[in-house]
């Protein structure tokens, strides 16, 4: 099973986890109008699955960046010989990498469920840094876990559990209005946003099935308490994402003031039925 730690998209609801993830990657490629030779940066590339997909299927020139030495090691092996690159690099400081950033900027930048870990205090800084390394006629695909604006006690309890046991310090999962406002402050215009929390719920359920099927090997390596902690996290999150305490936003954005790019993207994303 490909290592992808972001929500899939279930077009019919009958897809396997692999099919849902591949469809999501094609959805992202479509959102940024990916074509052969495009220079793409994936911020928070994880295990390098998007790098592989965009490089091998679309012929793009992809840089993935991560802070994890283990993820980079896995990703380099996954992308061995295909031309995809994975670097240990702080996304906030990417503009300093003159050896990596193409002259004029990237044709597209993607960031899938990484910004939650940037934190609220540096959220604007992160988005401005993306703006600075994206071509003026480029496209930014931004996928981020979100929360509903309405507050319920259940949300508070779940947040305390997550903060203590799963994602300490990840305080930038916010409501859609907050996210789009900060994108606009950073110089972006949102062209499309989809709220697909129930698709995240289905993804989480598939992860939960895999987790339970691997109980013996995981418990042997990490201990049963650690296995149980993540079983609770995944099982609870299936329900949380289904009923709306948490969700995922899939956003396509372009730079403010770029009329030609704006028109092209809006014509490409024209609603159909």
PDB file of C-alpha atoms in Angstrom:
ATOM      1  CA  UNK A   1       0.000   0.000   0.000  1.00  0.00           C
ATOM      2  CA  UNK A   2       1.447   3.433  -0.933  1.00  0.00           C
ATOM      3  CA  UNK A   3       2.399   5.565   2.071  1.00  0.00           C
ATOM      4  CA  UNK A   4       0.124   8.616   1.889  1.00  0.00           C
ATOM      5  CA  UNK A   5      -0.882  10.335   5.135  1.00  0.00           C
ATOM      6  CA  UNK A   6      -3.549  12.665   3.747  1.00  0.00           C
ATOM      7  CA  UNK A   7      -7.208  12.272   2.870  1.00  0.00           C
ATOM      8  CA  UNK A   8      -8.192  10.365  -0.229  1.00  0.00           C
ATOM      9  CA  UNK A   9     -11.159  11.146  -2.481  1.00  0.00           C
ATOM     10  CA  UNK A  10     -13.859   8.523  -2.988  1.00  0.00           C
ATOM     11  CA  UNK A  11     -15.576   9.327  -6.275  1.00  0.00           C
ATOM     12  CA  UNK A  12     -18.082   6.464  -6.040  1.00  0.00           C
ATOM     13  CA  UNK A  13     -17.664   5.500  -2.390  1.00  0.00           C
ATOM     14  CA  UNK A  14     -16.580   1.994  -3.357  1.00  0.00           C
ATOM     15  CA  UNK A  15     -12.883   2.672  -3.916  1.00  0.00           C
ATOM     16  CA  UNK A  16     -10.091   0.914  -2.111  1.00  0.00           C
ATOM     17  CA  UNK A  17      -7.676   3.071  -0.127  1.00  0.00           C
ATOM     18  CA  UNK A  18      -5.124   2.929  -2.959  1.00  0.00           C
ATOM     19  CA  UNK A  19      -7.724   3.931  -5.548  1.00  0.00           C
ATOM     20  CA  UNK A  20      -8.927   6.828  -3.399  1.00  0.00           C
ATOM     21  CA  UNK A  21      -5.398   8.097  -2.898  1.00  0.00           C
ATOM     22  CA  UNK A  22      -4.519   7.820  -6.588  1.00  0.00           C
ATOM     23  CA  UNK A  23      -7.717   9.672  -7.479  1.00  0.00           C
ATOM     24  CA  UNK A  24      -6.812  12.399  -4.984  1.00  0.00           C
ATOM     25  CA  UNK A  25      -3.363  12.794  -6.543  1.00  0.00           C
ATOM     26  CA  UNK A  26      -4.943  13.082  -9.998  1.00  0.00           C
ATOM     27  CA  UNK A  27      -7.400  15.630  -8.587  1.00  0.00           C
ATOM     28  CA  UNK A  28      -4.481  17.722  -7.343  1.00  0.00           C
ATOM     29  CA  UNK A  29      -2.739  17.412 -10.716  1.00  0.00           C
ATOM     30  CA  UNK A  30      -5.925  18.571 -12.427  1.00  0.00           C
ATOM     31  CA  UNK A  31      -6.360  21.482 -10.018  1.00  0.00           C
ATOM     32  CA  UNK A  32      -2.915  22.866 -10.873  1.00  0.00           C
ATOM     33  CA  UNK A  33      -3.304  21.974 -14.584  1.00  0.00           C
ATOM     34  CA  UNK A  34      -0.164  19.863 -14.404  1.00  0.00           C
ATOM     35  CA  UNK A  35       1.642  19.179 -17.671  1.00  0.00           C
ATOM     36  CA  UNK A  36       4.912  17.653 -18.777  1.00  0.00           C
ATOM     37  CA  UNK A  37       7.936  19.693 -17.735  1.00  0.00           C
ATOM     38  CA  UNK A  38       6.164  21.765 -15.073  1.00  0.00           C
ATOM     39  CA  UNK A  39       8.307  22.574 -12.068  1.00  0.00           C
ATOM     40  CA  UNK A  40       6.441  21.706  -8.881  1.00  0.00           C
ATOM     41  CA  UNK A  41       7.291  22.023  -5.195  1.00  0.00           C
ATOM     42  CA  UNK A  42       5.549  19.761  -2.682  1.00  0.00           C
ATOM     43  CA  UNK A  43       5.938  21.200   0.826  1.00  0.00           C
ATOM     44  CA  UNK A  44       5.743  18.492   3.465  1.00  0.00           C
ATOM     45  CA  UNK A  45       6.149  15.705   0.921  1.00  0.00           C
ATOM     46  CA  UNK A  46       5.931  12.870   3.448  1.00  0.00           C
ATOM     47  CA  UNK A  47       7.119   9.593   1.952  1.00  0.00           C
ATOM     48  CA  UNK A  48       7.310  11.007  -1.572  1.00  0.00           C
ATOM     49  CA  UNK A  49       4.191   9.470  -3.103  1.00  0.00           C
ATOM     50  CA  UNK A  50       3.025  12.705  -4.776  1.00  0.00           C
ATOM     51  CA  UNK A  51       6.540  13.262  -6.105  1.00  0.00           C
ATOM     52  CA  UNK A  52       6.464   9.799  -7.683  1.00  0.00           C
ATOM     53  CA  UNK A  53       2.953  10.181  -9.114  1.00  0.00           C
ATOM     54  CA  UNK A  54       3.571  13.588 -10.681  1.00  0.00           C
ATOM     55  CA  UNK A  55       6.995  12.600 -12.001  1.00  0.00           C
ATOM     56  CA  UNK A  56       6.128   9.242 -13.512  1.00  0.00           C
ATOM     57  CA  UNK A  57       2.548   9.818 -14.683  1.00  0.00           C
ATOM     58  CA  UNK A  58       2.735  13.449 -15.778  1.00  0.00           C
ATOM     59  CA  UNK A  59       6.407  14.012 -16.564  1.00  0.00           C
ATOM     60  CA  UNK A  60       6.694  16.928 -14.144  1.00  0.00           C
ATOM     61  CA  UNK A  61       9.919  18.042 -12.489  1.00  0.00           C
ATOM     62  CA  UNK A  62       9.122  17.764  -8.801  1.00  0.00           C
ATOM     63  CA  UNK A  63      10.941  18.848  -5.669  1.00  0.00           C
ATOM     64  CA  UNK A  64       9.614  17.434  -2.413  1.00  0.00           C
ATOM     65  CA  UNK A  65      10.762  18.864   0.911  1.00  0.00           C
ATOM     66  CA  UNK A  66      10.463  17.358   4.379  1.00  0.00           C
ATOM     67  CA  UNK A  67      11.958  17.741   7.851  1.00  0.00           C
ATOM     68  CA  UNK A  68      12.072  13.969   8.401  1.00  0.00           C
ATOM     69  CA  UNK A  69      15.269  12.068   7.631  1.00  0.00           C
ATOM     70  CA  UNK A  70      13.371   8.765   7.670  1.00  0.00           C
ATOM     71  CA  UNK A  71      10.697   9.999   5.278  1.00  0.00           C
ATOM     72  CA  UNK A  72      13.375  11.350   2.942  1.00  0.00           C
ATOM     73  CA  UNK A  73      15.191   8.015   3.026  1.00  0.00           C
ATOM     74  CA  UNK A  74      11.982   6.151   2.139  1.00  0.00           C
ATOM     75  CA  UNK A  75      11.025   8.716  -0.503  1.00  0.00           C
ATOM     76  CA  UNK A  76      14.400   8.624  -2.226  1.00  0.00           C
ATOM     77  CA  UNK A  77      14.152   4.858  -2.552  1.00  0.00           C
ATOM     78  CA  UNK A  78      10.561   5.156  -3.826  1.00  0.00           C
ATOM     79  CA  UNK A  79      11.637   7.687  -6.464  1.00  0.00           C
ATOM     80  CA  UNK A  80      14.934   6.059  -7.351  1.00  0.00           C
ATOM     81  CA  UNK A  81      15.819   6.712 -10.974  1.00  0.00           C
ATOM     82  CA  UNK A  82      12.697   8.679 -11.927  1.00  0.00           C
ATOM     83  CA  UNK A  83      14.131  12.202 -11.586  1.00  0.00           C
ATOM     84  CA  UNK A  84      12.037  13.241  -8.599  1.00  0.00           C
ATOM     85  CA  UNK A  85      13.977  15.036  -5.871  1.00  0.00           C
ATOM     86  CA  UNK A  86      13.410  14.998  -2.110  1.00  0.00           C
ATOM     87  CA  UNK A  87      15.320  17.371   0.146  1.00  0.00           C
ATOM     88  CA  UNK A  88      15.620  17.960   3.876  1.00  0.00           C
ATOM     89  CA  UNK A  89      14.474  21.548   3.949  1.00  0.00           C
ATOM     90  CA  UNK A  90      12.466  23.944   6.106  1.00  0.00           C
ATOM     91  CA  UNK A  91       9.636  25.225   3.934  1.00  0.00           C
ATOM     92  CA  UNK A  92       9.803  28.628   5.630  1.00  0.00           C
ATOM     93  CA  UNK A  93      13.345  29.081   4.325  1.00  0.00           C
ATOM     94  CA  UNK A  94      12.830  27.711   0.835  1.00  0.00           C
ATOM     95  CA  UNK A  95      13.407  31.133  -0.738  1.00  0.00           C
ATOM     96  CA  UNK A  96      17.029  30.909   0.440  1.00  0.00           C
ATOM     97  CA  UNK A  97      17.595  27.815  -1.694  1.00  0.00           C
ATOM     98  CA  UNK A  98      18.685  29.519  -4.900  1.00  0.00           C
ATOM     99  CA  UNK A  99      20.036  26.151  -5.992  1.00  0.00           C
ATOM    100  CA  UNK A 100      16.527  24.665  -5.942  1.00  0.00           C
ATOM    101  CA  UNK A 101      13.971  27.410  -6.631  1.00  0.00           C
ATOM    102  CA  UNK A 102      13.657  27.942 -10.411  1.00  0.00           C
ATOM    103  CA  UNK A 103      14.249  31.416 -11.802  1.00  0.00           C
ATOM    104  CA  UNK A 104      10.896  33.167 -11.632  1.00  0.00           C
ATOM    105  CA  UNK A 105       9.472  30.582  -9.258  1.00  0.00           C
ATOM    106  CA  UNK A 106       7.682  27.248  -9.428  1.00  0.00           C
ATOM    107  CA  UNK A 107       4.840  26.608 -11.878  1.00  0.00           C
ATOM    108  CA  UNK A 108       2.877  25.129  -8.990  1.00  0.00           C
ATOM    109  CA  UNK A 109       3.236  24.613  -5.257  1.00  0.00           C
ATOM    110  CA  UNK A 110       1.355  21.953  -3.344  1.00  0.00           C
ATOM    111  CA  UNK A 111       1.030  21.474   0.390  1.00  0.00           C
ATOM    112  CA  UNK A 112      -1.194  18.690   1.661  1.00  0.00           C
ATOM    113  CA  UNK A 113      -2.080  18.634   5.374  1.00  0.00           C
ATOM    114  CA  UNK A 114       1.232  20.053   6.545  1.00  0.00           C
ATOM    115  CA  UNK A 115       0.248  23.613   7.478  1.00  0.00           C
ATOM    116  CA  UNK A 116      -1.594  22.429  10.600  1.00  0.00           C
ATOM    117  CA  UNK A 117       1.860  21.926  12.094  1.00  0.00           C
ATOM    118  CA  UNK A 118       3.123  25.384  11.152  1.00  0.00           C
ATOM    119  CA  UNK A 119       1.034  26.873  13.933  1.00  0.00           C
ATOM    120  CA  UNK A 120      -1.214  29.921  14.053  1.00  0.00           C
ATOM    121  CA  UNK A 121       1.584  32.327  15.004  1.00  0.00           C
ATOM    122  CA  UNK A 122       3.572  31.668  11.809  1.00  0.00           C
ATOM    123  CA  UNK A 123       0.699  30.830   9.445  1.00  0.00           C
ATOM    124  CA  UNK A 124       0.866  34.129   7.548  1.00  0.00           C
ATOM    125  CA  UNK A 125       4.640  33.837   7.301  1.00  0.00           C
ATOM    126  CA  UNK A 126       4.297  30.391   5.774  1.00  0.00           C
ATOM    127  CA  UNK A 127       1.730  31.470   3.197  1.00  0.00           C
ATOM    128  CA  UNK A 128       3.756  34.550   2.247  1.00  0.00           C
ATOM    129  CA  UNK A 129       6.802  32.333   1.757  1.00  0.00           C
ATOM    130  CA  UNK A 130       4.781  30.164  -0.648  1.00  0.00           C
ATOM    131  CA  UNK A 131       3.625  33.281  -2.489  1.00  0.00           C
ATOM    132  CA  UNK A 132       7.239  34.369  -2.898  1.00  0.00           C
ATOM    133  CA  UNK A 133       8.457  31.182  -4.597  1.00  0.00           C
ATOM    134  CA  UNK A 134       5.427  30.673  -6.854  1.00  0.00           C
ATOM    135  CA  UNK A 135       5.417  32.079 -10.383  1.00  0.00           C
ATOM    136  CA  UNK A 136       3.091  35.031 -10.864  1.00  0.00           C
ATOM    137  CA  UNK A 137       0.992  32.849 -13.176  1.00  0.00           C
ATOM    138  CA  UNK A 138       1.388  29.773 -10.994  1.00  0.00           C
ATOM    139  CA  UNK A 139      -1.187  27.799  -9.015  1.00  0.00           C
ATOM    140  CA  UNK A 140      -1.161  26.869  -5.338  1.00  0.00           C
ATOM    141  CA  UNK A 141      -2.975  23.729  -4.188  1.00  0.00           C
ATOM    142  CA  UNK A 142      -3.516  23.845  -0.442  1.00  0.00           C
ATOM    143  CA  UNK A 143      -5.065  20.914   1.443  1.00  0.00           C
ATOM    144  CA  UNK A 144      -5.513  21.416   5.157  1.00  0.00           C
ATOM    145  CA  UNK A 145      -7.390  19.769   8.008  1.00  0.00           C
ATOM    146  CA  UNK A 146     -10.026  22.080   9.416  1.00  0.00           C
ATOM    147  CA  UNK A 147     -12.563  22.559  12.159  1.00  0.00           C
ATOM    148  CA  UNK A 148     -16.120  23.848  12.215  1.00  0.00           C
ATOM    149  CA  UNK A 149     -16.781  27.342  13.540  1.00  0.00           C
ATOM    150  CA  UNK A 150     -19.577  26.169  15.837  1.00  0.00           C
ATOM    151  CA  UNK A 151     -18.149  25.034  19.168  1.00  0.00           C
ATOM    152  CA  UNK A 152     -19.330  21.859  20.926  1.00  0.00           C
ATOM    153  CA  UNK A 153     -18.045  20.227  24.103  1.00  0.00           C
ATOM    154  CA  UNK A 154     -17.185  17.087  22.121  1.00  0.00           C
ATOM    155  CA  UNK A 155     -14.803  19.150  19.986  1.00  0.00           C
ATOM    156  CA  UNK A 156     -13.038  20.436  23.100  1.00  0.00           C
ATOM    157  CA  UNK A 157     -12.547  16.944  24.573  1.00  0.00           C
ATOM    158  CA  UNK A 158     -11.284  15.576  21.261  1.00  0.00           C
ATOM    159  CA  UNK A 159      -8.905  18.531  20.938  1.00  0.00           C
ATOM    160  CA  UNK A 160      -7.452  17.864  24.388  1.00  0.00           C
ATOM    161  CA  UNK A 161      -6.873  14.210  23.495  1.00  0.00           C
ATOM    162  CA  UNK A 162      -5.210  15.125  20.196  1.00  0.00           C
ATOM    163  CA  UNK A 163      -3.031  17.760  21.821  1.00  0.00           C
ATOM    164  CA  UNK A 164      -1.756  15.396  24.494  1.00  0.00           C
ATOM    165  CA  UNK A 165      -1.475  12.084  22.651  1.00  0.00           C
ATOM    166  CA  UNK A 166      -1.262  12.596  18.877  1.00  0.00           C
ATOM    167  CA  UNK A 167      -0.335  16.047  17.545  1.00  0.00           C
ATOM    168  CA  UNK A 168       1.106  18.224  20.320  1.00  0.00           C
ATOM    169  CA  UNK A 169       1.537  21.793  19.144  1.00  0.00           C
ATOM    170  CA  UNK A 170      -0.522  21.397  15.965  1.00  0.00           C
ATOM    171  CA  UNK A 171      -2.805  24.351  16.648  1.00  0.00           C
ATOM    172  CA  UNK A 172      -3.552  25.571  13.112  1.00  0.00           C
ATOM    173  CA  UNK A 173      -6.574  23.455  12.235  1.00  0.00           C
ATOM    174  CA  UNK A 174      -9.160  26.206  11.929  1.00  0.00           C
ATOM    175  CA  UNK A 175     -12.461  26.966  10.230  1.00  0.00           C
ATOM    176  CA  UNK A 176     -12.738  27.645   6.532  1.00  0.00           C
ATOM    177  CA  UNK A 177     -13.238  31.389   6.925  1.00  0.00           C
ATOM    178  CA  UNK A 178     -10.047  31.697   8.947  1.00  0.00           C
ATOM    179  CA  UNK A 179      -8.014  29.725   6.397  1.00  0.00           C
ATOM    180  CA  UNK A 180      -9.277  31.633   3.354  1.00  0.00           C
ATOM    181  CA  UNK A 181      -8.820  34.968   5.130  1.00  0.00           C
ATOM    182  CA  UNK A 182      -5.169  34.213   5.753  1.00  0.00           C
ATOM    183  CA  UNK A 183      -4.675  33.051   2.172  1.00  0.00           C
ATOM    184  CA  UNK A 184      -6.070  36.385   1.009  1.00  0.00           C
ATOM    185  CA  UNK A 185      -3.866  38.311   3.438  1.00  0.00           C
ATOM    186  CA  UNK A 186      -0.847  36.540   1.942  1.00  0.00           C
ATOM    187  CA  UNK A 187      -1.761  37.696  -1.576  1.00  0.00           C
ATOM    188  CA  UNK A 188      -3.786  34.771  -2.875  1.00  0.00           C
ATOM    189  CA  UNK A 189      -7.233  34.599  -4.437  1.00  0.00           C
ATOM    190  CA  UNK A 190      -9.160  31.406  -3.699  1.00  0.00           C
ATOM    191  CA  UNK A 191     -10.563  29.946  -6.905  1.00  0.00           C
ATOM    192  CA  UNK A 192     -12.115  26.759  -5.517  1.00  0.00           C
ATOM    193  CA  UNK A 193     -12.560  25.139  -2.143  1.00  0.00           C
ATOM    194  CA  UNK A 194     -14.090  21.752  -1.368  1.00  0.00           C
ATOM    195  CA  UNK A 195     -15.066  20.541   2.087  1.00  0.00           C
ATOM    196  CA  UNK A 196     -14.612  16.751   2.080  1.00  0.00           C
ATOM    197  CA  UNK A 197     -14.662  15.699   5.717  1.00  0.00           C
ATOM    198  CA  UNK A 198     -16.669  12.551   5.068  1.00  0.00           C
ATOM    199  CA  UNK A 199     -14.020  11.461   2.557  1.00  0.00           C
ATOM    200  CA  UNK A 200     -11.460  11.907   5.298  1.00  0.00           C
ATOM    201  CA  UNK A 201     -13.651   9.730   7.506  1.00  0.00           C
ATOM    202  CA  UNK A 202     -13.568   6.961   4.888  1.00  0.00           C
ATOM    203  CA  UNK A 203      -9.793   7.310   4.580  1.00  0.00           C
ATOM    204  CA  UNK A 204      -9.416   7.074   8.335  1.00  0.00           C
ATOM    205  CA  UNK A 205     -11.590   3.975   8.415  1.00  0.00           C
ATOM    206  CA  UNK A 206      -9.319   2.286   5.884  1.00  0.00           C
ATOM    207  CA  UNK A 207      -6.291   3.296   7.957  1.00  0.00           C
ATOM    208  CA  UNK A 208      -8.023   1.876  11.046  1.00  0.00           C
ATOM    209  CA  UNK A 209      -8.604  -1.439   9.284  1.00  0.00           C
ATOM    210  CA  UNK A 210      -4.920  -1.613   8.326  1.00  0.00           C
ATOM    211  CA  UNK A 211      -3.871  -0.634  11.846  1.00  0.00           C
ATOM    212  CA  UNK A 212      -5.955  -3.358  13.460  1.00  0.00           C
ATOM    213  CA  UNK A 213      -4.739  -5.935  10.951  1.00  0.00           C
ATOM    214  CA  UNK A 214      -1.158  -5.103  11.952  1.00  0.00           C
ATOM    215  CA  UNK A 215      -1.719  -5.188  15.720  1.00  0.00           C
ATOM    216  CA  UNK A 216       0.715  -8.004  16.495  1.00  0.00           C
ATOM    217  CA  UNK A 217       3.690  -6.570  14.597  1.00  0.00           C
ATOM    218  CA  UNK A 218       3.089  -2.993  15.811  1.00  0.00           C
ATOM    219  CA  UNK A 219       2.563  -4.007  19.443  1.00  0.00           C
ATOM    220  CA  UNK A 220       5.711  -6.126  19.340  1.00  0.00           C
ATOM    221  CA  UNK A 221       7.780  -3.158  18.173  1.00  0.00           C
ATOM    222  CA  UNK A 222       6.181  -0.250  20.040  1.00  0.00           C
ATOM    223  CA  UNK A 223       4.135  -1.828  22.833  1.00  0.00           C
ATOM    224  CA  UNK A 224       0.416  -2.423  23.189  1.00  0.00           C
ATOM    225  CA  UNK A 225      -0.219   0.927  24.875  1.00  0.00           C
ATOM    226  CA  UNK A 226       1.128   2.804  21.843  1.00  0.00           C
ATOM    227  CA  UNK A 227      -0.908   0.618  19.505  1.00  0.00           C
ATOM    228  CA  UNK A 228      -4.062   1.211  21.545  1.00  0.00           C
ATOM    229  CA  UNK A 229      -3.486   4.983  21.689  1.00  0.00           C
ATOM    230  CA  UNK A 230      -3.497   5.177  17.899  1.00  0.00           C
ATOM    231  CA  UNK A 231      -6.422   2.811  17.590  1.00  0.00           C
ATOM    232  CA  UNK A 232      -8.436   5.220  19.752  1.00  0.00           C
ATOM    233  CA  UNK A 233      -7.205   8.159  17.666  1.00  0.00           C
ATOM    234  CA  UNK A 234      -8.162   6.547  14.353  1.00  0.00           C
ATOM    235  CA  UNK A 235     -11.502   5.139  15.523  1.00  0.00           C
ATOM    236  CA  UNK A 236     -12.518   8.422  17.169  1.00  0.00           C
ATOM    237  CA  UNK A 237     -11.389  10.410  14.130  1.00  0.00           C
ATOM    238  CA  UNK A 238     -13.565   8.319  11.816  1.00  0.00           C
ATOM    239  CA  UNK A 239     -16.588   9.636  13.702  1.00  0.00           C
ATOM    240  CA  UNK A 240     -15.210  13.144  14.225  1.00  0.00           C
ATOM    241  CA  UNK A 241     -14.573  13.669  10.501  1.00  0.00           C
ATOM    242  CA  UNK A 242     -17.912  12.130   9.550  1.00  0.00           C
ATOM    243  CA  UNK A 243     -20.090  14.335  11.755  1.00  0.00           C
ATOM    244  CA  UNK A 244     -18.136  17.563  11.315  1.00  0.00           C
ATOM    245  CA  UNK A 245     -15.986  18.283  14.375  1.00  0.00           C
ATOM    246  CA  UNK A 246     -13.038  17.964  11.999  1.00  0.00           C
ATOM    247  CA  UNK A 247     -12.875  18.097   8.225  1.00  0.00           C
ATOM    248  CA  UNK A 248     -10.508  18.686   5.333  1.00  0.00           C
ATOM    249  CA  UNK A 249     -10.435  21.660   2.965  1.00  0.00           C
ATOM    250  CA  UNK A 250      -9.085  21.244  -0.576  1.00  0.00           C
ATOM    251  CA  UNK A 251      -8.229  24.691  -1.913  1.00  0.00           C
ATOM    252  CA  UNK A 252      -7.021  25.912  -5.293  1.00  0.00           C
ATOM    253  CA  UNK A 253      -5.609  29.445  -5.269  1.00  0.00           C
ATOM    254  CA  UNK A 254      -3.799  31.855  -7.573  1.00  0.00           C
ATOM    255  CA  UNK A 255      -2.002  35.135  -6.967  1.00  0.00           C
ATOM    256  CA  UNK A 256      -4.045  38.316  -6.597  1.00  0.00           C
ATOM    257  CA  UNK A 257      -3.911  40.606  -9.597  1.00  0.00           C
ATOM    258  CA  UNK A 258      -2.880  37.988 -12.158  1.00  0.00           C
ATOM    259  CA  UNK A 259      -5.749  38.452 -14.602  1.00  0.00           C
ATOM    260  CA  UNK A 260      -4.703  35.922 -17.248  1.00  0.00           C
ATOM    261  CA  UNK A 261      -4.018  33.209 -14.679  1.00  0.00           C
ATOM    262  CA  UNK A 262      -7.283  33.985 -12.914  1.00  0.00           C
ATOM    263  CA  UNK A 263      -9.280  33.588 -16.104  1.00  0.00           C
ATOM    264  CA  UNK A 264      -7.474  30.408 -17.119  1.00  0.00           C
ATOM    265  CA  UNK A 265      -7.969  28.753 -13.735  1.00  0.00           C
ATOM    266  CA  UNK A 266     -11.616  29.756 -13.453  1.00  0.00           C
ATOM    267  CA  UNK A 267     -12.332  28.453 -16.960  1.00  0.00           C
ATOM    268  CA  UNK A 268     -10.517  25.224 -16.109  1.00  0.00           C
ATOM    269  CA  UNK A 269     -12.438  24.774 -12.869  1.00  0.00           C
ATOM    270  CA  UNK A 270     -15.817  25.740 -14.284  1.00  0.00           C
ATOM    271  CA  UNK A 271     -18.549  23.764 -12.461  1.00  0.00           C
ATOM    272  CA  UNK A 272     -20.046  20.890 -14.412  1.00  0.00           C
ATOM    273  CA  UNK A 273     -22.788  18.371 -13.680  1.00  0.00           C
TER     274      UNK A 273
END
